[in-house]
PDB file of C-alpha atoms in Angstrom:
ATOM      1  CA  MET A  83     109.385  25.696  56.323  1.00 59.00           C
ATOM      2  CA  GLU A  84     106.946  25.770  59.182  1.00 70.00           C
ATOM      3  CA  GLN A  85     108.346  24.037  62.690  1.00 84.00           C
ATOM      4  CA  THR A  86     105.971  22.287  64.184  1.00 86.00           C
ATOM      5  CA  PRO A  87     104.967  23.530  67.617  1.00 91.00           C
ATOM      6  CA  SER A  88     105.698  21.330  70.548  1.00 92.00           C
ATOM      7  CA  ILE A  89     103.140  19.557  72.936  1.00 90.00           C
ATOM      8  CA  ASP A  90     102.658  22.479  75.359  1.00 92.00           C
ATOM      9  CA  GLU A  91     102.294  24.800  72.748  1.00 93.00           C
ATOM     10  CA  ALA A  92      99.750  22.914  70.950  1.00 92.00           C
ATOM     11  CA  ARG A  93      97.739  22.068  74.558  1.00 91.00           C
ATOM     12  CA  ALA A  94      97.720  25.997  74.572  1.00 92.00           C
ATOM     13  CA  THR A  95      96.391  27.141  71.594  1.00 93.00           C
ATOM     14  CA  LEU A  96      94.028  24.166  70.927  1.00 92.00           C
ATOM     15  CA  SER A  97      92.684  24.865  74.346  1.00 90.00           C
ATOM     16  CA  ALA A  98      92.019  28.646  73.570  1.00 91.00           C
ATOM     17  CA  ALA A  99      90.247  27.599  70.341  1.00 89.00           C
ATOM     18  CA  GLU A 100      86.573  28.395  70.094  1.00 88.00           C
ATOM     19  CA  THR A 101      86.343  27.774  66.434  1.00 89.00           C
ATOM     20  CA  ASP A 102      87.307  25.512  64.200  1.00 93.00           C
ATOM     21  CA  TRP A 103      86.134  22.165  65.836  1.00 93.00           C
ATOM     22  CA  SER A 104      84.359  19.342  64.258  1.00 91.00           C
ATOM     23  CA  LYS A 105      82.185  16.474  64.549  1.00 87.00           C
ATOM     24  CA  SER A 106      82.363  12.853  62.892  1.00 77.00           C
ATOM     25  CA  SER A 107      79.706  13.169  60.014  1.00 75.00           C
ATOM     26  CA  PHE A 108      78.093   9.761  61.993  1.00 73.00           C
ATOM     27  CA  SER A 109      77.283  12.231  64.639  1.00 72.00           C
ATOM     28  CA  ASN A 110      73.443  12.564  64.896  1.00 67.00           C
ATOM     29  CA  GLY A 111      73.930  16.107  65.705  1.00 60.00           C
ATOM     30  CA  GLY A 112      71.878  15.892  69.153  1.00 59.00           C
ATOM     31  CA  ALA A 113      74.439  12.716  70.330  1.00 57.00           C
ATOM     32  CA  SER A 114      75.245  13.348  73.928  1.00 63.00           C
ATOM     33  CA  GLY A 115      78.312  10.946  73.784  1.00 71.00           C
ATOM     34  CA  CYS A 116      80.524  12.816  70.717  1.00 85.00           C
ATOM     35  CA  PHE A 117      84.455  13.664  70.518  1.00 88.00           C
ATOM     36  CA  GLU A 118      85.163  17.191  68.659  1.00 92.00           C
ATOM     37  CA  PHE A 119      88.845  17.318  66.380  1.00 94.00           C
ATOM     38  CA  ASN A 120      90.689  20.008  65.819  1.00 95.00           C
ATOM     39  CA  PHE A 121      93.509  19.931  63.200  1.00 94.00           C
ATOM     40  CA  THR A 122      94.328  23.691  63.046  1.00 93.00           C
ATOM     41  CA  VAL A 123      97.852  23.296  64.503  1.00 94.00           C
ATOM     42  CA  PRO A 124     100.337  21.700  62.474  1.00 93.00           C
ATOM     43  CA  GLY A 125     101.494  18.001  63.687  1.00 92.00           C
ATOM     44  CA  HIS A 126      98.993  17.766  66.098  1.00 95.00           C
ATOM     45  CA  VAL A 127      95.370  16.736  66.249  1.00 95.00           C
ATOM     46  CA  GLY A 128      92.864  18.013  69.099  1.00 95.00           C
ATOM     47  CA  VAL A 129      90.240  16.291  70.809  1.00 94.00           C
ATOM     48  CA  ARG A 130      87.715  17.563  73.347  1.00 92.00           C
ATOM     49  CA  ASP A 131      84.573  16.507  74.760  1.00 90.00           C
ATOM     50  CA  SER A 132      81.632  17.433  72.366  1.00 87.00           C
ATOM     51  CA  LYS A 133      79.000  18.022  75.218  1.00 87.00           C
ATOM     52  CA  LEU A 134      81.542  20.595  77.449  1.00 90.00           C
ATOM     53  CA  GLY A 135      82.211  22.494  74.346  1.00 86.00           C
ATOM     54  CA  ASN A 136      85.186  25.131  74.948  1.00 90.00           C
ATOM     55  CA  ALA A 137      84.339  24.189  78.858  1.00 92.00           C
ATOM     56  CA  SER A 138      86.460  20.668  77.939  1.00 92.00           C
ATOM     57  CA  PRO A 139      89.789  19.890  78.343  1.00 94.00           C
ATOM     58  CA  VAL A 140      91.387  19.016  75.085  1.00 94.00           C
ATOM     59  CA  LEU A 141      93.989  16.128  74.459  1.00 94.00           C
ATOM     60  CA  VAL A 142      96.439  15.983  72.113  1.00 96.00           C
ATOM     61  CA  PHE A 143      97.511  13.945  69.739  1.00 95.00           C
ATOM     62  CA  THR A 144     100.239  13.716  67.074  1.00 94.00           C
ATOM     63  CA  ALA A 145      98.676  12.238  63.827  1.00 89.00           C
ATOM     64  CA  ARG A 146     100.407   8.951  64.129  1.00 93.00           C
ATOM     65  CA  GLU A 147      99.619   8.543  67.748  1.00 95.00           C
ATOM     66  CA  LEU A 148      95.571   9.476  66.926  1.00 92.00           C
ATOM     67  CA  ASP A 149      95.794   7.037  64.355  1.00 94.00           C
ATOM     68  CA  ALA A 150      97.198   4.104  67.480  1.00 96.00           C
ATOM     69  CA  MET A 151      94.397   5.072  70.170  1.00 91.00           C
ATOM     70  CA  LEU A 152      91.700   4.790  66.865  1.00 90.00           C
ATOM     71  CA  ALA A 153      92.995   1.764  65.566  1.00 96.00           C
ATOM     72  CA  GLY A 154      92.832   0.121  69.490  1.00 94.00           C
ATOM     73  CA  ALA A 155      89.602   1.626  69.926  1.00 89.00           C
ATOM     74  CA  ARG A 156      88.630  -0.529  66.612  1.00 92.00           C
ATOM     75  CA  ALA A 157      90.774  -3.250  67.526  1.00 95.00           C
ATOM     76  CA  GLY A 158      88.535  -3.938  70.958  1.00 93.00           C
ATOM     77  CA  GLU A 159      91.685  -3.124  73.036  1.00 92.00           C
ATOM     78  CA  PHE A 160      89.105  -0.485  75.592  1.00 89.00           C
ATOM     79  CA  ASP A 161      86.390  -2.531  75.947  1.00 90.00           C
ATOM     80  CA  GLY A 162      85.006  -2.618  79.394  1.00 85.00           C
ATOM     81  CA  ARG A 163      87.426  -0.133  80.663  1.00 76.00           C
ATOM     82  CA  ILE A 164      85.925   2.390  82.872  1.00 69.00           C
ATOM     83  CA  VAL A 165      87.524   5.615  82.692  1.00 64.00           C
TER      84      VAL A 165
END
């Protein structure tokens, strides 16, 4: 049975990953405000800014955390917030 890496191990692996990043099919190729996702580390999902590519910081979520964050975004929980 494969052991799930720790969050720190996942972050290190995903931060070094130059391949296996994908963008939503809803992104129209040249769109500048897109996220890329990487699902290669068991139990974790990497998210980065497509504009920065390999220079982007990588956020690491569990599948459950990513589902909750996306549900909140769809529900408008983050509307109007400045980051």
